[in-house]
Each structure stands twice: as C-alpha cells, then as structure tokens.
mmCIF file of N, CA and C in Angstrom:
data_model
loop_
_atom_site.group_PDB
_atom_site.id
_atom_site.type_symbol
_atom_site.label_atom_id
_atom_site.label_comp_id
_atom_site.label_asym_id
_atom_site.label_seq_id
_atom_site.Cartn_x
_atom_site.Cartn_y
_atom_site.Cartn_z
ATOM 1 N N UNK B 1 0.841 -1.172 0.000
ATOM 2 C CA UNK B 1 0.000 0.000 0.000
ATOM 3 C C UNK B 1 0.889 1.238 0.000
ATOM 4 N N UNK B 2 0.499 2.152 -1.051
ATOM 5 C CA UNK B 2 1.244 3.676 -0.901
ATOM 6 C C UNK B 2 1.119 4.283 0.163
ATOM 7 N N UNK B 3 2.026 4.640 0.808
ATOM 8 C CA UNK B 3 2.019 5.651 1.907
ATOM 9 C C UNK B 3 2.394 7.152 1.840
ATOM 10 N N UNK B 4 1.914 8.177 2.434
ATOM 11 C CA UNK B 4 2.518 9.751 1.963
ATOM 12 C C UNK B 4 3.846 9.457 3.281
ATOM 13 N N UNK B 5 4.932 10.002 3.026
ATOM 14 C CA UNK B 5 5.801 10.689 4.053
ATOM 15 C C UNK B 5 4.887 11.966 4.918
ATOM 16 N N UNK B 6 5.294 11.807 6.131
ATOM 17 C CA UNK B 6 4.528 12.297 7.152
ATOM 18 C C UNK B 6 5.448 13.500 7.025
ATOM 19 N N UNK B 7 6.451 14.046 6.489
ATOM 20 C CA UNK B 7 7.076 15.029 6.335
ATOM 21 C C UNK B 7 6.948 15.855 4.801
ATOM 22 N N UNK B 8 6.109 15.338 4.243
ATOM 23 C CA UNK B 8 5.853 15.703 2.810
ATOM 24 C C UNK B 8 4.718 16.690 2.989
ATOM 25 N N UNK B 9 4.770 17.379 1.773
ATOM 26 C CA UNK B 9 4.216 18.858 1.226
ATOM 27 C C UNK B 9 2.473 17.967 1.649
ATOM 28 N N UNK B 10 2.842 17.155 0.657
ATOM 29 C CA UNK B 10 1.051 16.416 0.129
ATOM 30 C C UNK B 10 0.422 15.603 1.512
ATOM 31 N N UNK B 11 1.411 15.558 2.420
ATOM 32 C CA UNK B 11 0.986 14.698 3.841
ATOM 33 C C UNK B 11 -0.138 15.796 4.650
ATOM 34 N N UNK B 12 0.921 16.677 4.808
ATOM 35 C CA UNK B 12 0.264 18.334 5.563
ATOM 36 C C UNK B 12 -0.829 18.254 4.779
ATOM 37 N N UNK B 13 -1.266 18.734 2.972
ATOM 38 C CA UNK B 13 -2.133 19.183 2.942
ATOM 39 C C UNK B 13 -3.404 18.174 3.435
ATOM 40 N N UNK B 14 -3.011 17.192 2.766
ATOM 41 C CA UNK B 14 -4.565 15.790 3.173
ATOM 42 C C UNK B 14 -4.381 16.231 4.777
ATOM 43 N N UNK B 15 -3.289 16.250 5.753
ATOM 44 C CA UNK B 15 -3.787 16.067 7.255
ATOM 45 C C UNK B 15 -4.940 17.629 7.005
ATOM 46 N N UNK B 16 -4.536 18.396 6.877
ATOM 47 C CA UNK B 16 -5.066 19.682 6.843
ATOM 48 C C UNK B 16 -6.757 19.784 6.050
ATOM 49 N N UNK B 17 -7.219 19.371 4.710
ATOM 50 C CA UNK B 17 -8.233 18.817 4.721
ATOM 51 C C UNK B 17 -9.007 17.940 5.590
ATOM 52 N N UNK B 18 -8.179 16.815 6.262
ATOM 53 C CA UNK B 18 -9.367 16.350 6.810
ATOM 54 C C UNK B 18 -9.889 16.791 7.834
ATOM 55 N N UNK B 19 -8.996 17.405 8.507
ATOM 56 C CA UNK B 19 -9.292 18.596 9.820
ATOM 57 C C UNK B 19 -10.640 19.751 9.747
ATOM 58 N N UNK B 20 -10.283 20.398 8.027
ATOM 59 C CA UNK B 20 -11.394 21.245 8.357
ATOM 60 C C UNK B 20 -12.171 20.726 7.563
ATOM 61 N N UNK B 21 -12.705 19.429 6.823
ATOM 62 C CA UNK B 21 -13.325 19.333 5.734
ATOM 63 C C UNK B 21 -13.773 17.093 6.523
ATOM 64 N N UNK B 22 -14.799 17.221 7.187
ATOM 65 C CA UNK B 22 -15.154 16.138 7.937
ATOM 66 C C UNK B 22 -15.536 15.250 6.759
ATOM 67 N N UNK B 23 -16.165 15.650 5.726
ATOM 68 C CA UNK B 23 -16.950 14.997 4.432
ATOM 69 C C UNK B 23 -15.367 14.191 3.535
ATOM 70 N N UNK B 24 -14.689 14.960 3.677
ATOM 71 C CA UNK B 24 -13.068 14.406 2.785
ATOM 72 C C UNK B 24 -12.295 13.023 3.832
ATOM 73 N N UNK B 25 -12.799 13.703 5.074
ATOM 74 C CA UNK B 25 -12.252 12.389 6.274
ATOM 75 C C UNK B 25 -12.803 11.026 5.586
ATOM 76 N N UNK B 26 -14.288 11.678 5.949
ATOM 77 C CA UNK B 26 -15.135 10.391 5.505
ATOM 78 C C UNK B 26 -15.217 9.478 4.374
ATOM 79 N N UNK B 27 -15.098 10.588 3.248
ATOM 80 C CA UNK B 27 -14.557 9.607 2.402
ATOM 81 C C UNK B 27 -13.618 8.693 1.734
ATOM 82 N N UNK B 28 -12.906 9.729 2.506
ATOM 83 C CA UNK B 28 -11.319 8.591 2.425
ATOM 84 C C UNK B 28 -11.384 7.504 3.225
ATOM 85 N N UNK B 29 -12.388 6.862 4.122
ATOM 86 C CA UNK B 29 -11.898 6.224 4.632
ATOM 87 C C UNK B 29 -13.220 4.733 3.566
ATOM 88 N N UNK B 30 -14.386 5.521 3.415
ATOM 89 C CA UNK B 30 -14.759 4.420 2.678
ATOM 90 C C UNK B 30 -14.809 4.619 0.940
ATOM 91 N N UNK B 31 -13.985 5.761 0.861
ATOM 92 C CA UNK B 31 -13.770 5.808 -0.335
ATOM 93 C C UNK B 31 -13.517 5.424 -1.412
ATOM 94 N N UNK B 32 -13.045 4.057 -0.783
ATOM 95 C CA UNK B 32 -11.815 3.176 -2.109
ATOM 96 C C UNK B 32 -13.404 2.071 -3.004
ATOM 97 N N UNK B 33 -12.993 2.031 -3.869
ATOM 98 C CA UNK B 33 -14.129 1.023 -4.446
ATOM 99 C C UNK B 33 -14.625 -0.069 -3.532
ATOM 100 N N UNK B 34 -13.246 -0.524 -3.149
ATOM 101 C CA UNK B 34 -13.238 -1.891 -2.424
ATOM 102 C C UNK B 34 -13.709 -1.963 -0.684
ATOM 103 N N UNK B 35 -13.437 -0.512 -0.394
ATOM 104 C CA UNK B 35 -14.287 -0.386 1.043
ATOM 105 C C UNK B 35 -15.669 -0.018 0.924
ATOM 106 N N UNK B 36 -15.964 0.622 0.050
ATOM 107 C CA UNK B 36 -17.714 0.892 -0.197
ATOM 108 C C UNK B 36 -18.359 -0.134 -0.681
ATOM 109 N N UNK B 37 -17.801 -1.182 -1.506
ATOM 110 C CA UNK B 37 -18.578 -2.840 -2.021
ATOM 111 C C UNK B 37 -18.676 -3.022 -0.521
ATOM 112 N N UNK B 38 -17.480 -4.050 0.216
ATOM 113 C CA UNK B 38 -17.302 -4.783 1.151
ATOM 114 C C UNK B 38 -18.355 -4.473 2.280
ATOM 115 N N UNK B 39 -18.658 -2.753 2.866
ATOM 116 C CA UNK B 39 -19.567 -2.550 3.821
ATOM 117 C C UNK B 39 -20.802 -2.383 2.959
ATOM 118 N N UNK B 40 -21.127 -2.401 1.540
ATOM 119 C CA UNK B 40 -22.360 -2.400 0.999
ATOM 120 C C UNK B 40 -22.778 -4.012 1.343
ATOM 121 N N UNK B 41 -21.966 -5.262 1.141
ATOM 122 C CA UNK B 41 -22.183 -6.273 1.517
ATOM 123 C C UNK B 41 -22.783 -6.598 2.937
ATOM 124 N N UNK B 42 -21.987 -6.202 4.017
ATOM 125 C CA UNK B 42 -21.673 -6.382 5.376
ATOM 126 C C UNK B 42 -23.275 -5.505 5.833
ATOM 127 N N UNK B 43 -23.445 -4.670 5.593
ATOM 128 C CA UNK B 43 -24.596 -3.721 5.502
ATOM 129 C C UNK B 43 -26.073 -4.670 5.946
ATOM 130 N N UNK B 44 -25.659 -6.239 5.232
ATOM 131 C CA UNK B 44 -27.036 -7.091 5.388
ATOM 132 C C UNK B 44 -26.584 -8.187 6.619
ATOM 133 N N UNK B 45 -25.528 -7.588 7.146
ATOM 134 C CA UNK B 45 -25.099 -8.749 8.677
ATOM 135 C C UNK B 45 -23.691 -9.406 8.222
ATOM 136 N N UNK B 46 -23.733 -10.604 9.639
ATOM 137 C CA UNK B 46 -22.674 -10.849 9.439
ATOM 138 C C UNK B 46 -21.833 -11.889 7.760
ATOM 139 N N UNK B 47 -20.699 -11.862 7.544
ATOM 140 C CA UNK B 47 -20.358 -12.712 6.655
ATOM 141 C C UNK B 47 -19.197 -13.066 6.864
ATOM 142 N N UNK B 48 -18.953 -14.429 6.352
ATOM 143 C CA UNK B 48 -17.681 -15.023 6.265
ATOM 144 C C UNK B 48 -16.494 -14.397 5.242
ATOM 145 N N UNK B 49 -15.538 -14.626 5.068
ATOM 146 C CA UNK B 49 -14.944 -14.675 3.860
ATOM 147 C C UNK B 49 -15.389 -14.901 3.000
ATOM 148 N N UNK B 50 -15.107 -16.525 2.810
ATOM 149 C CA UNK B 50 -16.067 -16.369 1.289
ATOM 150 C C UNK B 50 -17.052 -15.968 1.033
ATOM 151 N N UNK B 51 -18.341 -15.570 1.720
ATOM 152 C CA UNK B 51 -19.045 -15.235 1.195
ATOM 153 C C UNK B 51 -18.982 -13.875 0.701
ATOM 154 N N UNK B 52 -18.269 -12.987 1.538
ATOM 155 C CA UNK B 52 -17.611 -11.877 0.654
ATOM 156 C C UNK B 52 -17.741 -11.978 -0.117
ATOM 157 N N UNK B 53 -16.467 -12.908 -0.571
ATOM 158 C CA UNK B 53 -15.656 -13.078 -1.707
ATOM 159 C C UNK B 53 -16.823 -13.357 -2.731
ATOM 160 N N UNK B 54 -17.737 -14.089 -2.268
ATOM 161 C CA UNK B 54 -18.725 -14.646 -3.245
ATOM 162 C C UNK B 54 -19.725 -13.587 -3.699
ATOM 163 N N UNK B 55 -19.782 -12.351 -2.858
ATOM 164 C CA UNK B 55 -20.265 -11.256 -3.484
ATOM 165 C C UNK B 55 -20.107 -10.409 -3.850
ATOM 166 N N UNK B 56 -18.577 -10.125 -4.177
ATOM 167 C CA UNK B 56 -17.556 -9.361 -5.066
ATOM 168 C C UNK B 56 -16.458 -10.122 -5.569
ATOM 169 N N UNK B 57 -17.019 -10.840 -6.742
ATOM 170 C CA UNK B 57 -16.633 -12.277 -7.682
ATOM 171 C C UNK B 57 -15.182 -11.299 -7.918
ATOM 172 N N UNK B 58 -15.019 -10.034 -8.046
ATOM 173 C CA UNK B 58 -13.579 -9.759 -8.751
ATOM 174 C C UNK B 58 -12.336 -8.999 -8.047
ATOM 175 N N UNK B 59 -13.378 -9.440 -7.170
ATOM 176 C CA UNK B 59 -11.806 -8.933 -5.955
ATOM 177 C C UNK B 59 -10.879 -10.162 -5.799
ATOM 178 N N UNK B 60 -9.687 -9.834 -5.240
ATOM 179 C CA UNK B 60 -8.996 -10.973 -5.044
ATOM 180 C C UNK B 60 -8.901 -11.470 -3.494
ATOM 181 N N UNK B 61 -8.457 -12.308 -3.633
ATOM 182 C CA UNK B 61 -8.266 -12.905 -1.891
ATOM 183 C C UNK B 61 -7.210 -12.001 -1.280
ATOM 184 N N UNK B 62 -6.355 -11.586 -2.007
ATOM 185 C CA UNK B 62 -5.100 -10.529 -1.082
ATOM 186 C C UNK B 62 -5.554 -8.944 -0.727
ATOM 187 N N UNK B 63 -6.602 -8.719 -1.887
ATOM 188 C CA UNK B 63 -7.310 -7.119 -1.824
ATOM 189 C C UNK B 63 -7.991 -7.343 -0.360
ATOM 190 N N UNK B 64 -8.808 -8.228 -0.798
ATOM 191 C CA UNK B 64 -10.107 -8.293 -0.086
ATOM 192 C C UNK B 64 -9.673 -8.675 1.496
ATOM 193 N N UNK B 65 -8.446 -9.362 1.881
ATOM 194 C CA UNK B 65 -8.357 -9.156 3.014
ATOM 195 C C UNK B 65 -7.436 -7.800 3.478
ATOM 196 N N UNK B 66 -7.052 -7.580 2.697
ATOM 197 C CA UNK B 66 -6.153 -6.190 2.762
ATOM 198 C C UNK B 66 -6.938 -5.097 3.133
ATOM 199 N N UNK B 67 -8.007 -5.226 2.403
ATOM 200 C CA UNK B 67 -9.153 -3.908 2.828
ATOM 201 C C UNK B 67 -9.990 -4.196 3.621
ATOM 202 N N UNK B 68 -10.192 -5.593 4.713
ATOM 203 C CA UNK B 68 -10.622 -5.978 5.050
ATOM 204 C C UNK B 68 -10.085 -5.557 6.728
ATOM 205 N N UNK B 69 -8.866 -5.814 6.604
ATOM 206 C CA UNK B 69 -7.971 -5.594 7.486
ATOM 207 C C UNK B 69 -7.871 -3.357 7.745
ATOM 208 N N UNK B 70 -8.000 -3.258 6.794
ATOM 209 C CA UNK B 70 -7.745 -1.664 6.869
ATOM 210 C C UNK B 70 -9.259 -1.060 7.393
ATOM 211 N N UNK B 71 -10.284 -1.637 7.570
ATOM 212 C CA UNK B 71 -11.490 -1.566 7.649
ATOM 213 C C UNK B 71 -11.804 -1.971 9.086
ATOM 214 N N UNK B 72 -11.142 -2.851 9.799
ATOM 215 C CA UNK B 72 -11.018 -3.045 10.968
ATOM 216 C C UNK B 72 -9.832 -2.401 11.974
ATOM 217 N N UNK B 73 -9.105 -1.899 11.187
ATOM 218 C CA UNK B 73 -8.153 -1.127 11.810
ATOM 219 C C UNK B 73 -8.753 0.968 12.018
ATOM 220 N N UNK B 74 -9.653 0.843 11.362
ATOM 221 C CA UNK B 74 -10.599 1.723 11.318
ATOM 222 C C UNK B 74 -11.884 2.137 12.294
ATOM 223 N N UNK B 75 -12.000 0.505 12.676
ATOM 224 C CA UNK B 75 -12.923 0.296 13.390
ATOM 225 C C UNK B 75 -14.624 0.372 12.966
ATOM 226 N N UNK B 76 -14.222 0.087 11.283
ATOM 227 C CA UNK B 76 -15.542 0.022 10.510
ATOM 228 C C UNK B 76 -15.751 -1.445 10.520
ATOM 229 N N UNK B 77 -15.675 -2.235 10.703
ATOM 230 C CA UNK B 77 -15.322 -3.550 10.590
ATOM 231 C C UNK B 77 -14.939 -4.647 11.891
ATOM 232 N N UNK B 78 -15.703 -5.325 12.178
ATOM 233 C CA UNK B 78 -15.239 -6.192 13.333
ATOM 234 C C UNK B 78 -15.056 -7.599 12.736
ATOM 235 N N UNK B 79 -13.439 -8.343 13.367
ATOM 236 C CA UNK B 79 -13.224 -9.698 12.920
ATOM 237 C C UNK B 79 -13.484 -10.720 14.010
ATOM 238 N N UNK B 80 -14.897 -11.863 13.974
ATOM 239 C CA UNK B 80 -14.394 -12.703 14.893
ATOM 240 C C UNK B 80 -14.013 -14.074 14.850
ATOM 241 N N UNK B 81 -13.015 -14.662 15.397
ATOM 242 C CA UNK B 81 -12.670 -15.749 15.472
ATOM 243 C C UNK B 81 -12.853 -16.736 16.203
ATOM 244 N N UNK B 82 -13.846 -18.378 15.798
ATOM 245 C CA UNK B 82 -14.098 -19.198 16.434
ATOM 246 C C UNK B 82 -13.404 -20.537 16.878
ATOM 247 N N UNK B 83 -13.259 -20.911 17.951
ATOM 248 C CA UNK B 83 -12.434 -21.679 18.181
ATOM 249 C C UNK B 83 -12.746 -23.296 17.939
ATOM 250 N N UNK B 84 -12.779 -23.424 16.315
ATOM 251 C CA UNK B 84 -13.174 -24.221 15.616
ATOM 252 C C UNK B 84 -12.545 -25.052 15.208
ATOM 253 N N UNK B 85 -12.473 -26.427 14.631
ATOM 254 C CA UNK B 85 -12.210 -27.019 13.526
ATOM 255 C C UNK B 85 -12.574 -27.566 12.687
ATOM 256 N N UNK B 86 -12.834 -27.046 11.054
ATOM 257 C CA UNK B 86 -11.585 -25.563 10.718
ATOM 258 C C UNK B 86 -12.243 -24.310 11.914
ATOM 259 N N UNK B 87 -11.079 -23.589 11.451
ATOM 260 C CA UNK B 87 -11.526 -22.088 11.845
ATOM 261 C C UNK B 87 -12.539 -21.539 11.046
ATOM 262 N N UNK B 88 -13.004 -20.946 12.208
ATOM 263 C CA UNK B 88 -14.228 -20.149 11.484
ATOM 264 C C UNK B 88 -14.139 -18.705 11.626
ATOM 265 N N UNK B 89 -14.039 -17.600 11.160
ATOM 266 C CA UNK B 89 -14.487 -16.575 10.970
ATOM 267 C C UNK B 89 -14.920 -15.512 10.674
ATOM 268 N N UNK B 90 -15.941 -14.501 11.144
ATOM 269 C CA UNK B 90 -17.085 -13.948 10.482
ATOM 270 C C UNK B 90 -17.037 -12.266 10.644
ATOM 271 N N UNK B 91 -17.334 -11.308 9.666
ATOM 272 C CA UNK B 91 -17.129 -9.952 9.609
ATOM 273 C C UNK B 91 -18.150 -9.588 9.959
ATOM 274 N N UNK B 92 -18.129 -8.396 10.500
ATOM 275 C CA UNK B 92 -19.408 -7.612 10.798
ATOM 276 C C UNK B 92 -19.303 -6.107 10.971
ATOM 277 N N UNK B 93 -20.296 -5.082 10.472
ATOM 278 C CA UNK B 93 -20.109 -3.795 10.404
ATOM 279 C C UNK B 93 -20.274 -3.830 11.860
ATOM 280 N N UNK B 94 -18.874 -2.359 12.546
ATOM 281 C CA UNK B 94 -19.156 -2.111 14.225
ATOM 282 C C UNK B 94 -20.714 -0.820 14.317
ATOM 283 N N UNK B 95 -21.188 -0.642 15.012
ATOM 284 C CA UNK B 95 -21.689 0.308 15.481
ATOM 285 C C UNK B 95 -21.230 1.572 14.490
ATOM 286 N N UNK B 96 -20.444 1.940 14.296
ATOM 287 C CA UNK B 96 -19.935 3.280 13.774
ATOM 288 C C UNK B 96 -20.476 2.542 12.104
ATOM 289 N N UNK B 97 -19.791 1.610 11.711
ATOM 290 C CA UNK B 97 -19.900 0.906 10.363
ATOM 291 C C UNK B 97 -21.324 0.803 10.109
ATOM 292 N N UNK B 98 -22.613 0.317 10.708
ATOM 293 C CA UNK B 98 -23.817 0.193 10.649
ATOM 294 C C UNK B 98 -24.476 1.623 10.565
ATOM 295 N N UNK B 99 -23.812 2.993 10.681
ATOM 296 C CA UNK B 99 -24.127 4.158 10.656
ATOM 297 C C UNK B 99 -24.055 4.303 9.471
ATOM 298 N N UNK B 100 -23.058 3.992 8.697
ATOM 299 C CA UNK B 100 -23.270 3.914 7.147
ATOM 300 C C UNK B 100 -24.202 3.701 6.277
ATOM 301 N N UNK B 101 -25.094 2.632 6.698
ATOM 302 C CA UNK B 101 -26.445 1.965 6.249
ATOM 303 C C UNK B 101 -27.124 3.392 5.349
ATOM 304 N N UNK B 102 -27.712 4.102 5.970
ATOM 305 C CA UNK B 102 -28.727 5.257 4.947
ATOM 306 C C UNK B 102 -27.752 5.981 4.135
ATOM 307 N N UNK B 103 -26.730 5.987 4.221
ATOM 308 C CA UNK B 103 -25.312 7.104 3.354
ATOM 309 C C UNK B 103 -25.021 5.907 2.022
ATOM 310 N N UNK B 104 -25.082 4.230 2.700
ATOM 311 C CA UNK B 104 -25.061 3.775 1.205
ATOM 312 C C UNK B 104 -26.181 3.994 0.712
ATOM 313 N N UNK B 105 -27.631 3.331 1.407
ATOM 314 C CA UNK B 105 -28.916 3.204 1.010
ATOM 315 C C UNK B 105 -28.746 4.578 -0.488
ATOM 316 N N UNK B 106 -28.795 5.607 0.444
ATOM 317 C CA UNK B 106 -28.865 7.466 -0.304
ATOM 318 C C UNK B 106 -27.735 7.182 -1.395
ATOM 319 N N UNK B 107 -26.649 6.829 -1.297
ATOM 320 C CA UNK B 107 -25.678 6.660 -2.386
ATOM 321 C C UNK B 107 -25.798 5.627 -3.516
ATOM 322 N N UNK B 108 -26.899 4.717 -3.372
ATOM 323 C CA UNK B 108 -27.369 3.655 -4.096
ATOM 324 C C UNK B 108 -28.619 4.557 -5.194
ATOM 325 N N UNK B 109 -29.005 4.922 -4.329
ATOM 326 C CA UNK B 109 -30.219 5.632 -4.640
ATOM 327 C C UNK B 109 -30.198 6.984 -5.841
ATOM 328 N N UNK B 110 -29.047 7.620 -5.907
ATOM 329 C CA UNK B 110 -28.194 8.152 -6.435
ATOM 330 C C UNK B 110 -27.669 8.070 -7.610
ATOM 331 N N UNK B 111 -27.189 7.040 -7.542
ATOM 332 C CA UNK B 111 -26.531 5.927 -8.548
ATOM 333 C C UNK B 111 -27.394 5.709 -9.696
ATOM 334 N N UNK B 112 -28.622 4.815 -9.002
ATOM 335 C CA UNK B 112 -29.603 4.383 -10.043
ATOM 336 C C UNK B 112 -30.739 5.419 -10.886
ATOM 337 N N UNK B 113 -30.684 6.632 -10.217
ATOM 338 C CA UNK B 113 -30.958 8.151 -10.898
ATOM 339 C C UNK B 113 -31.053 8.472 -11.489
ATOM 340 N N UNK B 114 -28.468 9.145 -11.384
ATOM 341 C CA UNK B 114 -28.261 9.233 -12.094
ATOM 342 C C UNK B 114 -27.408 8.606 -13.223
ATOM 343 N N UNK B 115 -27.219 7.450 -12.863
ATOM 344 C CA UNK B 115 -26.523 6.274 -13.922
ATOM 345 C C UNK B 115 -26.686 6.452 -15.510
ATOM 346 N N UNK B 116 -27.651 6.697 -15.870
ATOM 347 C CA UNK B 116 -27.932 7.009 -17.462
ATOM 348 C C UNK B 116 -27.523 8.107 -17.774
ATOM 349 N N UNK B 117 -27.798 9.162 -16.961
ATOM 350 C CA UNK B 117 -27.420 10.825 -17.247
ATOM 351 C C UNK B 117 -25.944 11.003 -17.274
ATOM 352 N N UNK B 118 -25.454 10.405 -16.241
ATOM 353 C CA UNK B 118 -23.865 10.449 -16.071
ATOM 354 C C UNK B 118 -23.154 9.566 -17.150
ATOM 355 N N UNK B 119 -23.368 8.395 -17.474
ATOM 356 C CA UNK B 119 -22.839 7.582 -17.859
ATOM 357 C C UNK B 119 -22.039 6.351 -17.638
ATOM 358 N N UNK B 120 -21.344 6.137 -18.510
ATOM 359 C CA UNK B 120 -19.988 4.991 -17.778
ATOM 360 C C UNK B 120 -18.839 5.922 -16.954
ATOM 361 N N UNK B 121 -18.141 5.232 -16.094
ATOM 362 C CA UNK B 121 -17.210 6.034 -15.388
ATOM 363 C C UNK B 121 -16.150 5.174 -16.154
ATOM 364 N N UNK B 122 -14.972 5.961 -17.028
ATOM 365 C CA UNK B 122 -13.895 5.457 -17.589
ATOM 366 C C UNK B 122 -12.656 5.531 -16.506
#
C-alpha cells in the first residue's frame, strides 16, 4: 500500500483537509471502491470470507483481506474468530460501520438516478 511521508508537502495538505473538511475524512476512509462494495455487503449482517468473496466475484483474496484488514483497523469492521475445527471466521459492520447503512442506502439511490445521465465512469 502507498504511503505519503509524514514530512511531505502532500501529507500536511490531506492532514489539513481532513481537519477542516469532515466529508473528505469520511470519504477517504470508505472511499476506495473496495471499502464501499465490502460494507455495501456487510450492511445485510454478518459474513464469512467467502461469502464476501462470493459477493464481489472480482476482488482478489489478497485485496479483499487487505481492505478488510484496513477496515477493521478503522474500526468500521469487526473480525471474529471461532475456536473451531476448521476455523471459522465472520465480519461484521461495528456500530460506527452500521451508521453507514442510509449514506449507502442514499448513495445507491443516487446511482440508479443518475446512472444514465452520467454515464460509464472510464
């Protein structure tokens, strides 16, 4: 994953946006394609991995836990682990993550609108 230097020109300005600009926080954090699928999924309860996986056929297994992992380090995302054999375990949006629910709902809603007017996104 790219990282900015915490001493760089472009570090300051993003810290500095997200400070006065709460809407730029926010979206950076579910901004990425792959964090807005994953909690659009999670959105209907808990899921395993695969079933993730099984509802974003084109992610890969290294993305998908990668953003999976960045999503719980966020605290949008809870991982739990059962003391199984095999192992079992299951994702779930936290409290803060389930706040999301009407911002996708409204962003879905959006979508299907304006999808024709806008077009394809190249």
């Amino acid at each position: 994953m790219y990282k900015i230097k915490k001493t760089s020109t472009n570090f300051a300005n993003k810290e500095t946006l997200f400070v006065m600009c709460p809407e730029v926080y926010a979206s950076n954090i579910i901004g990425g394609q792959w964090s807005l699928a994953i909690c659009c999924s999670l959105v209907r309860g808990k899921m395993r991995f695969g079933e993730i996986k099984k509802d974003l056929p084109t992610i890969t297994e290294r993305m998908l836990t990668l953003q999976l992992r960045k999503l719980e380090a966020l605290q949008v995302v809870t991982r739990k682990v059962f003391a199984e054999v095999p192992p079992r375990v299951e994702y779930e949006l936290t409290p803060i993550g389930y706040e999301l629910a009407p911002i996708i709902k409204e962003l879905e809603n959006w979508g299907k609108k304006h999808k024709d007017t806008v077009g394809d996104i190249e």
